[in-house]
C-alpha cells in the first residue's frame, strides 16, 4: 500500500489497519511518498532512487495499491519505466463531490479506506477464496457511512476519530 498526501496517507493507514484486523497473517507494507519525483527512474532525474532501491521498497512481484489526492495518471506516468509498474493500481481524484463531509469526499472519489482495502482483497490472489465476507463488510460500511452522513451531516465517529493503533 502506497500513498502521497495527508488524506490519502490517513486512509491508506486505516485500510492497512482493517486488513490487519481481518487477515492477521497478511504481510502489508505501507509506503508514504513525500516527494513524487522519487518515483521517476535515475535516468530521468539523477538524484532519484535507483531501480534496486525502488524495487526493494515497492515490490516488483506484489500488487501495489497507490492512493493519491491528484489524478491517477500522474503516478503512472512518473513510474512507468519502473519494474513492476504493471502491478500498480492507483486510486486518485475523479472530480466527484459536492458540499459534504471530508470523508464523504474520499468515498465519492473512491480514495477511502473501504475501497482501498477492497482493492487489496481483489489483487492479493490468496485472499480471493476467503475475501468475500470481508468485501461484504466493506460494502456494508459504505452503506452505513452514506446513511449516517445524510442523517447527521457529519462523518461517522469510527471514521472521524480513527487513530493509528500500532
mmCIF file of N, CA and C in Angstrom, residues 16-133:
data_model
loop_
_atom_site.group_PDB
_atom_site.id
_atom_site.type_symbol
_atom_site.label_atom_id
_atom_site.label_comp_id
_atom_site.label_asym_id
_atom_site.label_seq_id
_atom_site.Cartn_x
_atom_site.Cartn_y
_atom_site.Cartn_z
ATOM 1 N N UNK A 16 -4.908 -0.349 5.918
ATOM 2 C CA UNK A 16 -3.948 -1.330 6.438
ATOM 3 C C UNK A 16 -4.434 -1.877 7.770
ATOM 4 N N UNK A 17 -4.943 -1.008 8.624
ATOM 5 C CA UNK A 17 -5.477 -1.434 9.921
ATOM 6 C C UNK A 17 -6.637 -2.421 9.734
ATOM 7 N N UNK A 18 -7.557 -2.109 8.829
ATOM 8 C CA UNK A 18 -8.677 -3.023 8.548
ATOM 9 C C UNK A 18 -8.169 -4.388 8.076
ATOM 10 N N UNK A 19 -7.238 -4.367 7.144
ATOM 11 C CA UNK A 19 -6.697 -5.624 6.601
ATOM 12 C C UNK A 19 -5.979 -6.426 7.682
ATOM 13 N N UNK A 20 -5.218 -5.759 8.530
ATOM 14 C CA UNK A 20 -4.504 -6.462 9.610
ATOM 15 C C UNK A 20 -5.472 -7.091 10.606
ATOM 16 N N UNK A 21 -6.565 -6.409 10.890
ATOM 17 C CA UNK A 21 -7.547 -6.946 11.841
ATOM 18 C C UNK A 21 -8.252 -8.173 11.278
ATOM 19 N N UNK A 22 -8.541 -8.168 9.992
ATOM 20 C CA UNK A 22 -9.302 -9.264 9.391
ATOM 21 C C UNK A 22 -8.429 -10.369 8.801
ATOM 22 N N UNK A 23 -7.193 -10.052 8.487
ATOM 23 C CA UNK A 23 -6.246 -11.036 7.937
ATOM 24 C C UNK A 23 -4.910 -10.877 8.661
ATOM 25 N N UNK A 24 -4.849 -11.300 9.944
ATOM 26 C CA UNK A 24 -3.665 -11.031 10.769
ATOM 27 C C UNK A 24 -2.369 -11.652 10.240
ATOM 28 N N UNK A 25 -2.452 -12.681 9.420
ATOM 29 C CA UNK A 25 -1.242 -13.307 8.893
ATOM 30 C C UNK A 25 -0.752 -12.636 7.604
ATOM 31 N N UNK A 26 -1.489 -11.657 7.114
ATOM 32 C CA UNK A 26 -1.129 -10.953 5.883
ATOM 33 C C UNK A 26 -0.014 -9.949 6.172
ATOM 34 N N UNK A 27 1.019 -9.979 5.346
ATOM 35 C CA UNK A 27 2.108 -9.014 5.488
ATOM 36 C C UNK A 27 1.842 -7.856 4.545
ATOM 37 N N UNK A 28 1.765 -6.659 5.114
ATOM 38 C CA UNK A 28 1.460 -5.462 4.341
ATOM 39 C C UNK A 28 2.524 -4.412 4.638
ATOM 40 N N UNK A 29 2.997 -3.793 3.590
ATOM 41 C CA UNK A 29 3.941 -2.685 3.742
ATOM 42 C C UNK A 29 3.205 -1.409 3.349
ATOM 43 N N UNK A 30 3.313 -0.396 4.199
ATOM 44 C CA UNK A 30 2.746 0.921 3.887
ATOM 45 C C UNK A 30 3.901 1.858 3.564
ATOM 46 N N UNK A 31 3.832 2.467 2.392
ATOM 47 C CA UNK A 31 4.885 3.365 1.922
ATOM 48 C C UNK A 31 4.278 4.739 1.706
ATOM 49 N N UNK A 32 4.840 5.740 2.388
ATOM 50 C CA UNK A 32 4.388 7.110 2.204
ATOM 51 C C UNK A 32 5.399 7.831 1.319
ATOM 52 N N UNK A 33 4.934 8.298 0.181
ATOM 53 C CA UNK A 33 5.805 9.001 -0.765
ATOM 54 C C UNK A 33 5.656 10.501 -0.512
ATOM 55 N N UNK A 34 6.729 11.106 -0.037
ATOM 56 C CA UNK A 34 6.709 12.530 0.274
ATOM 57 C C UNK A 34 7.076 13.354 -0.960
ATOM 58 N N UNK A 35 8.029 12.857 -1.750
ATOM 59 C CA UNK A 35 8.467 13.539 -2.966
ATOM 60 C C UNK A 35 8.090 12.674 -4.162
ATOM 61 N N UNK A 36 7.072 13.070 -4.891
ATOM 62 C CA UNK A 36 6.597 12.270 -6.018
ATOM 63 C C UNK A 36 7.674 12.045 -7.081
ATOM 64 N N UNK A 37 8.620 12.951 -7.184
ATOM 65 C CA UNK A 37 9.653 12.809 -8.211
ATOM 66 C C UNK A 37 10.565 11.603 -7.948
ATOM 67 N N UNK A 38 10.548 11.058 -6.736
ATOM 68 C CA UNK A 38 11.350 9.859 -6.462
ATOM 69 C C UNK A 38 10.790 8.646 -7.188
ATOM 70 N N UNK A 39 9.581 8.749 -7.707
ATOM 71 C CA UNK A 39 9.009 7.649 -8.477
ATOM 72 C C UNK A 39 9.679 7.517 -9.838
ATOM 73 N N UNK A 40 10.242 8.601 -10.337
ATOM 74 C CA UNK A 40 10.924 8.548 -11.631
ATOM 75 C C UNK A 40 12.255 7.817 -11.507
ATOM 76 N N UNK A 41 12.680 7.154 -12.574
ATOM 77 C CA UNK A 41 13.984 6.483 -12.542
ATOM 78 C C UNK A 41 15.146 7.484 -12.574
ATOM 79 N N UNK A 42 16.328 7.009 -12.169
ATOM 80 C CA UNK A 42 17.504 7.864 -12.164
ATOM 81 C C UNK A 42 17.846 8.373 -13.556
ATOM 82 N N UNK A 43 17.483 7.636 -14.581
ATOM 83 C CA UNK A 43 17.767 8.087 -15.953
ATOM 84 C C UNK A 43 17.045 9.400 -16.269
ATOM 85 N N UNK A 44 15.942 9.654 -15.573
ATOM 86 C CA UNK A 44 15.188 10.894 -15.768
ATOM 87 C C UNK A 44 15.667 12.005 -14.845
ATOM 88 N N UNK A 45 16.015 11.641 -13.647
ATOM 89 C CA UNK A 45 16.465 12.608 -12.648
ATOM 90 C C UNK A 45 17.560 11.935 -11.821
ATOM 91 N N UNK A 46 18.797 12.341 -12.001
ATOM 92 C CA UNK A 46 19.926 11.643 -11.393
ATOM 93 C C UNK A 46 19.890 11.498 -9.867
ATOM 94 N N UNK A 47 19.271 12.393 -9.146
ATOM 95 C CA UNK A 47 19.264 12.292 -7.685
ATOM 96 C C UNK A 47 18.088 11.462 -7.153
ATOM 97 N N UNK A 48 17.421 10.744 -8.008
ATOM 98 C CA UNK A 48 16.293 9.896 -7.584
ATOM 99 C C UNK A 48 16.774 8.516 -7.178
ATOM 100 N N UNK A 49 15.860 7.696 -6.684
ATOM 101 C CA UNK A 49 16.177 6.335 -6.239
ATOM 102 C C UNK A 49 16.596 5.460 -7.418
ATOM 103 N N UNK A 50 17.554 4.600 -7.145
ATOM 104 C CA UNK A 50 17.958 3.630 -8.171
ATOM 105 C C UNK A 50 16.847 2.597 -8.326
ATOM 106 N N UNK A 51 16.900 1.845 -9.413
ATOM 107 C CA UNK A 51 15.908 0.783 -9.611
ATOM 108 C C UNK A 51 15.965 -0.218 -8.474
ATOM 109 N N UNK A 52 17.169 -0.546 -8.020
ATOM 110 C CA UNK A 52 17.320 -1.514 -6.937
ATOM 111 C C UNK A 52 16.660 -1.008 -5.657
ATOM 112 N N UNK A 53 16.872 0.259 -5.322
ATOM 113 C CA UNK A 53 16.247 0.848 -4.133
ATOM 114 C C UNK A 53 14.721 0.882 -4.277
ATOM 115 N N UNK A 54 14.266 1.332 -5.430
ATOM 116 C CA UNK A 54 12.831 1.416 -5.688
ATOM 117 C C UNK A 54 12.186 0.039 -5.571
ATOM 118 N N UNK A 55 12.831 -0.978 -6.190
ATOM 119 C CA UNK A 55 12.292 -2.347 -6.169
ATOM 120 C C UNK A 55 12.253 -2.919 -4.756
ATOM 121 N N UNK A 56 13.182 -2.503 -3.907
ATOM 122 C CA UNK A 56 13.192 -3.021 -2.534
ATOM 123 C C UNK A 56 12.088 -2.383 -1.687
ATOM 124 N N UNK A 57 11.644 -1.196 -2.089
ATOM 125 C CA UNK A 57 10.573 -0.516 -1.354
ATOM 126 C C UNK A 57 9.201 -0.934 -1.885
ATOM 127 N N UNK A 58 9.028 -0.861 -3.190
ATOM 128 C CA UNK A 58 7.784 -1.274 -3.833
ATOM 129 C C UNK A 58 8.094 -2.500 -4.678
ATOM 130 N N UNK A 59 7.650 -3.633 -4.251
ATOM 131 C CA UNK A 59 7.972 -4.930 -4.860
ATOM 132 C C UNK A 59 7.701 -4.963 -6.360
ATOM 133 N N UNK A 60 8.481 -5.772 -7.054
ATOM 134 C CA UNK A 60 8.253 -5.955 -8.495
ATOM 135 C C UNK A 60 7.269 -7.086 -8.763
ATOM 136 N N UNK A 61 6.964 -7.880 -7.738
ATOM 137 C CA UNK A 61 6.111 -9.053 -7.945
ATOM 138 C C UNK A 61 4.785 -8.992 -7.188
ATOM 139 N N UNK A 62 4.648 -8.065 -6.278
ATOM 140 C CA UNK A 62 3.427 -7.963 -5.466
ATOM 141 C C UNK A 62 2.591 -6.773 -5.942
ATOM 142 N N UNK A 63 1.276 -6.834 -5.719
ATOM 143 C CA UNK A 63 0.443 -5.690 -6.092
ATOM 144 C C UNK A 63 0.760 -4.476 -5.221
ATOM 145 N N UNK A 64 0.709 -3.317 -5.825
ATOM 146 C CA UNK A 64 0.908 -2.061 -5.100
ATOM 147 C C UNK A 64 -0.315 -1.186 -5.356
ATOM 148 N N UNK A 65 -1.030 -0.879 -4.298
ATOM 149 C CA UNK A 65 -2.199 -0.014 -4.391
ATOM 150 C C UNK A 65 -1.753 1.364 -3.925
ATOM 151 N N UNK A 66 -1.866 2.321 -4.799
ATOM 152 C CA UNK A 66 -1.352 3.663 -4.547
ATOM 153 C C UNK A 66 -2.513 4.629 -4.426
ATOM 154 N N UNK A 67 -2.591 5.322 -3.318
ATOM 155 C CA UNK A 67 -3.651 6.297 -3.066
ATOM 156 C C UNK A 67 -3.039 7.697 -3.157
ATOM 157 N N UNK A 68 -3.622 8.513 -4.034
ATOM 158 C CA UNK A 68 -3.060 9.830 -4.316
ATOM 159 C C UNK A 68 -4.188 10.840 -4.478
ATOM 160 N N UNK A 69 -4.008 12.043 -3.937
ATOM 161 C CA UNK A 69 -5.079 13.040 -3.977
ATOM 162 C C UNK A 69 -5.190 13.779 -5.313
ATOM 163 N N UNK A 70 -4.304 13.477 -6.240
ATOM 164 C CA UNK A 70 -4.361 14.087 -7.571
ATOM 165 C C UNK A 70 -4.849 13.075 -8.593
ATOM 166 N N UNK A 71 -4.604 13.384 -9.852
ATOM 167 C CA UNK A 71 -5.037 12.499 -10.925
ATOM 168 C C UNK A 71 -4.175 11.228 -10.969
ATOM 169 N N UNK A 72 -4.794 10.049 -11.072
ATOM 170 C CA UNK A 72 -4.048 8.789 -11.056
ATOM 171 C C UNK A 72 -3.012 8.666 -12.170
ATOM 172 N N UNK A 73 -3.305 9.233 -13.331
ATOM 173 C CA UNK A 73 -2.383 9.093 -14.455
ATOM 174 C C UNK A 73 -1.016 9.676 -14.145
ATOM 175 N N UNK A 74 -0.919 10.657 -13.237
ATOM 176 C CA UNK A 74 0.385 11.235 -12.905
ATOM 177 C C UNK A 74 1.300 10.193 -12.285
ATOM 178 N N UNK A 75 0.770 9.396 -11.363
ATOM 179 C CA UNK A 75 1.579 8.357 -10.718
ATOM 180 C C UNK A 75 2.043 7.347 -11.773
ATOM 181 N N UNK A 76 1.139 6.950 -12.642
ATOM 182 C CA UNK A 76 1.523 6.004 -13.704
ATOM 183 C C UNK A 76 2.607 6.593 -14.613
ATOM 184 N N UNK A 77 2.486 7.853 -14.948
ATOM 185 C CA UNK A 77 3.489 8.482 -15.822
ATOM 186 C C UNK A 77 4.840 8.598 -15.130
ATOM 187 N N UNK A 78 4.847 8.857 -13.837
ATOM 188 C CA UNK A 78 6.113 9.008 -13.125
ATOM 189 C C UNK A 78 6.869 7.689 -12.972
ATOM 190 N N UNK A 79 6.141 6.584 -12.901
ATOM 191 C CA UNK A 79 6.820 5.310 -12.636
ATOM 192 C C UNK A 79 6.659 4.274 -13.743
ATOM 193 N N UNK A 80 6.264 4.696 -14.925
ATOM 194 C CA UNK A 80 6.005 3.708 -15.982
ATOM 195 C C UNK A 80 7.255 2.948 -16.410
ATOM 196 N N UNK A 81 8.436 3.495 -16.177
ATOM 197 C CA UNK A 81 9.675 2.790 -16.545
ATOM 198 C C UNK A 81 10.195 1.906 -15.418
ATOM 199 N N UNK A 82 9.550 1.916 -14.299
ATOM 200 C CA UNK A 82 9.992 1.114 -13.156
ATOM 201 C C UNK A 82 9.556 -0.330 -13.319
ATOM 202 N N UNK A 83 10.355 -1.236 -12.728
ATOM 203 C CA UNK A 83 9.975 -2.657 -12.705
ATOM 204 C C UNK A 83 8.681 -2.797 -11.912
ATOM 205 N N UNK A 84 7.825 -3.699 -12.291
ATOM 206 C CA UNK A 84 6.599 -3.955 -11.540
ATOM 207 C C UNK A 84 5.509 -2.916 -11.744
ATOM 208 N N UNK A 85 5.700 -1.998 -12.677
ATOM 209 C CA UNK A 85 4.684 -0.972 -12.918
ATOM 210 C C UNK A 85 3.320 -1.582 -13.227
ATOM 211 N N UNK A 86 3.322 -2.733 -13.876
ATOM 212 C CA UNK A 86 2.054 -3.395 -14.209
ATOM 213 C C UNK A 86 1.284 -3.828 -12.967
ATOM 214 N N UNK A 87 1.961 -3.915 -11.825
ATOM 215 C CA UNK A 87 1.313 -4.304 -10.566
ATOM 216 C C UNK A 87 0.707 -3.104 -9.839
ATOM 217 N N UNK A 88 0.916 -1.902 -10.342
ATOM 218 C CA UNK A 88 0.405 -0.697 -9.695
ATOM 219 C C UNK A 88 -1.075 -0.505 -10.006
ATOM 220 N N UNK A 89 -1.831 -0.231 -8.967
ATOM 221 C CA UNK A 89 -3.223 0.189 -9.117
ATOM 222 C C UNK A 89 -3.329 1.507 -8.371
ATOM 223 N N UNK A 90 -3.685 2.560 -9.078
ATOM 224 C CA UNK A 90 -3.693 3.889 -8.478
ATOM 225 C C UNK A 90 -5.123 4.373 -8.296
ATOM 226 N N UNK A 91 -5.420 4.774 -7.075
ATOM 227 C CA UNK A 91 -6.692 5.426 -6.766
ATOM 228 C C UNK A 91 -6.393 6.911 -6.648
ATOM 229 N N UNK A 92 -7.165 7.734 -7.336
ATOM 230 C CA UNK A 92 -6.922 9.165 -7.291
ATOM 231 C C UNK A 92 -8.185 9.955 -7.530
ATOM 232 N N UNK A 93 -7.987 11.217 -7.710
ATOM 233 C CA UNK A 93 -9.073 12.174 -7.871
ATOM 234 C C UNK A 93 -9.883 11.888 -9.135
ATOM 235 N N UNK A 94 -11.201 11.835 -8.987
ATOM 236 C CA UNK A 94 -12.103 11.547 -10.102
ATOM 237 C C UNK A 94 -13.038 12.715 -10.409
ATOM 238 N N UNK A 95 -12.788 13.837 -9.785
ATOM 239 C CA UNK A 95 -13.647 15.013 -9.966
ATOM 240 C C UNK A 95 -15.077 14.738 -9.524
ATOM 241 N N UNK A 96 -15.213 13.971 -8.465
ATOM 242 C CA UNK A 96 -16.523 13.685 -7.892
ATOM 243 C C UNK A 96 -16.645 14.430 -6.567
ATOM 244 N N UNK A 97 -17.819 14.894 -6.272
ATOM 245 C CA UNK A 97 -18.039 15.506 -4.976
ATOM 246 C C UNK A 97 -18.949 16.713 -5.040
ATOM 247 N N UNK A 98 -19.295 17.159 -3.877
ATOM 248 C CA UNK A 98 -20.190 18.287 -3.697
ATOM 249 C C UNK A 98 -19.917 18.829 -2.300
ATOM 250 N N UNK A 99 -20.764 19.683 -1.792
ATOM 251 C CA UNK A 99 -20.604 20.152 -0.427
ATOM 252 C C UNK A 99 -21.032 19.029 0.502
ATOM 253 N N UNK A 100 -20.066 18.464 1.196
ATOM 254 C CA UNK A 100 -20.338 17.316 2.058
ATOM 255 C C UNK A 100 -19.226 17.224 3.096
ATOM 256 N N UNK A 101 -19.126 16.091 3.756
ATOM 257 C CA UNK A 101 -18.114 15.910 4.793
ATOM 258 C C UNK A 101 -16.766 15.535 4.155
ATOM 259 N N UNK A 102 -15.674 15.723 4.887
ATOM 260 C CA UNK A 102 -14.361 15.362 4.341
ATOM 261 C C UNK A 102 -14.259 13.886 3.948
ATOM 262 N N UNK A 103 -14.735 12.999 4.802
ATOM 263 C CA UNK A 103 -14.636 11.578 4.477
ATOM 264 C C UNK A 103 -15.537 11.220 3.303
ATOM 265 N N UNK A 104 -16.690 11.849 3.226
ATOM 266 C CA UNK A 104 -17.598 11.577 2.115
ATOM 267 C C UNK A 104 -16.952 11.945 0.776
ATOM 268 N N UNK A 105 -16.120 12.974 0.772
ATOM 269 C CA UNK A 105 -15.393 13.333 -0.457
ATOM 270 C C UNK A 105 -14.449 12.201 -0.869
ATOM 271 N N UNK A 106 -13.802 11.564 0.117
ATOM 272 C CA UNK A 106 -12.914 10.447 -0.228
ATOM 273 C C UNK A 106 -13.722 9.270 -0.758
ATOM 274 N N UNK A 107 -14.896 9.040 -0.201
ATOM 275 C CA UNK A 107 -15.751 7.944 -0.668
ATOM 276 C C UNK A 107 -16.198 8.213 -2.107
ATOM 277 N N UNK A 108 -16.617 9.427 -2.391
ATOM 278 C CA UNK A 108 -17.078 9.758 -3.742
ATOM 279 C C UNK A 108 -15.973 9.569 -4.785
ATOM 280 N N UNK A 109 -14.740 9.781 -4.376
ATOM 281 C CA UNK A 109 -13.605 9.607 -5.284
ATOM 282 C C UNK A 109 -12.947 8.235 -5.131
ATOM 283 N N UNK A 110 -13.545 7.384 -4.297
ATOM 284 C CA UNK A 110 -13.061 6.020 -4.037
ATOM 285 C C UNK A 110 -11.618 5.998 -3.537
ATOM 286 N N UNK A 111 -11.285 6.979 -2.689
ATOM 287 C CA UNK A 111 -9.975 7.069 -2.048
ATOM 288 C C UNK A 111 -10.045 6.673 -0.580
ATOM 289 N N UNK A 112 -11.158 6.169 -0.154
ATOM 290 C CA UNK A 112 -11.378 5.864 1.257
ATOM 291 C C UNK A 112 -10.823 4.498 1.637
ATOM 292 N N UNK A 113 -10.727 4.269 2.924
ATOM 293 C CA UNK A 113 -10.177 3.026 3.492
ATOM 294 C C UNK A 113 -10.925 1.781 3.023
ATOM 295 N N UNK A 114 -12.227 1.885 2.822
ATOM 296 C CA UNK A 114 -13.018 0.715 2.435
ATOM 297 C C UNK A 114 -12.735 0.307 0.981
ATOM 298 N N UNK A 115 -12.649 1.285 0.085
ATOM 299 C CA UNK A 115 -12.292 0.966 -1.301
ATOM 300 C C UNK A 115 -10.857 0.454 -1.392
ATOM 301 N N UNK A 116 -9.947 1.062 -0.639
ATOM 302 C CA UNK A 116 -8.547 0.632 -0.677
ATOM 303 C C UNK A 116 -8.382 -0.789 -0.153
ATOM 304 N N UNK A 117 -9.039 -1.098 0.947
ATOM 305 C CA UNK A 117 -8.969 -2.458 1.494
ATOM 306 C C UNK A 117 -9.584 -3.457 0.517
ATOM 307 N N UNK A 118 -10.663 -3.075 -0.131
ATOM 308 C CA UNK A 118 -11.278 -3.936 -1.143
ATOM 309 C C UNK A 118 -10.355 -4.167 -2.332
ATOM 310 N N UNK A 119 -9.630 -3.120 -2.726
ATOM 311 C CA UNK A 119 -8.647 -3.273 -3.803
ATOM 312 C C UNK A 119 -7.590 -4.307 -3.430
ATOM 313 N N UNK A 120 -7.168 -4.290 -2.186
ATOM 314 C CA UNK A 120 -6.161 -5.260 -1.735
ATOM 315 C C UNK A 120 -6.704 -6.678 -1.846
ATOM 316 N N UNK A 121 -7.911 -6.895 -1.393
ATOM 317 C CA UNK A 121 -8.518 -8.230 -1.477
ATOM 318 C C UNK A 121 -8.638 -8.669 -2.935
ATOM 319 N N UNK A 122 -8.998 -7.751 -3.803
ATOM 320 C CA UNK A 122 -9.144 -8.076 -5.224
ATOM 321 C C UNK A 122 -7.815 -8.418 -5.883
ATOM 322 N N UNK A 123 -6.720 -7.882 -5.379
ATOM 323 C CA UNK A 123 -5.419 -8.047 -6.040
ATOM 324 C C UNK A 123 -4.485 -9.037 -5.370
ATOM 325 N N UNK A 124 -4.802 -9.465 -4.165
ATOM 326 C CA UNK A 124 -3.971 -10.456 -3.478
ATOM 327 C C UNK A 124 -4.616 -11.821 -3.707
ATOM 328 N N UNK A 125 -3.992 -12.606 -4.541
ATOM 329 C CA UNK A 125 -4.573 -13.864 -5.011
ATOM 330 C C UNK A 125 -5.007 -14.781 -3.880
ATOM 331 N N UNK A 126 -4.196 -14.901 -2.839
ATOM 332 C CA UNK A 126 -4.550 -15.845 -1.781
ATOM 333 C C UNK A 126 -5.774 -15.403 -0.966
ATOM 334 N N UNK A 127 -6.189 -14.154 -1.112
ATOM 335 C CA UNK A 127 -7.394 -13.687 -0.415
ATOM 336 C C UNK A 127 -8.674 -13.910 -1.223
ATOM 337 N N UNK A 128 -8.537 -14.247 -2.485
ATOM 338 C CA UNK A 128 -9.724 -14.439 -3.329
ATOM 339 C C UNK A 128 -10.704 -15.458 -2.750
ATOM 340 N N UNK A 129 -10.242 -16.648 -2.328
ATOM 341 C CA UNK A 129 -11.219 -17.626 -1.826
ATOM 342 C C UNK A 129 -11.816 -17.282 -0.456
ATOM 343 N N UNK A 130 -11.159 -16.400 0.295
ATOM 344 C CA UNK A 130 -11.634 -16.116 1.656
ATOM 345 C C UNK A 130 -12.074 -14.670 1.853
ATOM 346 N N UNK A 131 -11.994 -13.852 0.821
ATOM 347 C CA UNK A 131 -12.241 -12.427 0.973
ATOM 348 C C UNK A 131 -13.669 -11.956 0.790
ATOM 349 N N UNK A 132 -14.572 -12.839 0.366
ATOM 350 C CA UNK A 132 -15.942 -12.415 0.064
ATOM 351 C C UNK A 132 -16.650 -11.836 1.289
ATOM 352 N N UNK A 133 -16.462 -12.456 2.426
ATOM 353 C CA UNK A 133 -17.081 -11.972 3.666
ATOM 354 C C UNK A 133 -16.589 -10.557 3.985
#
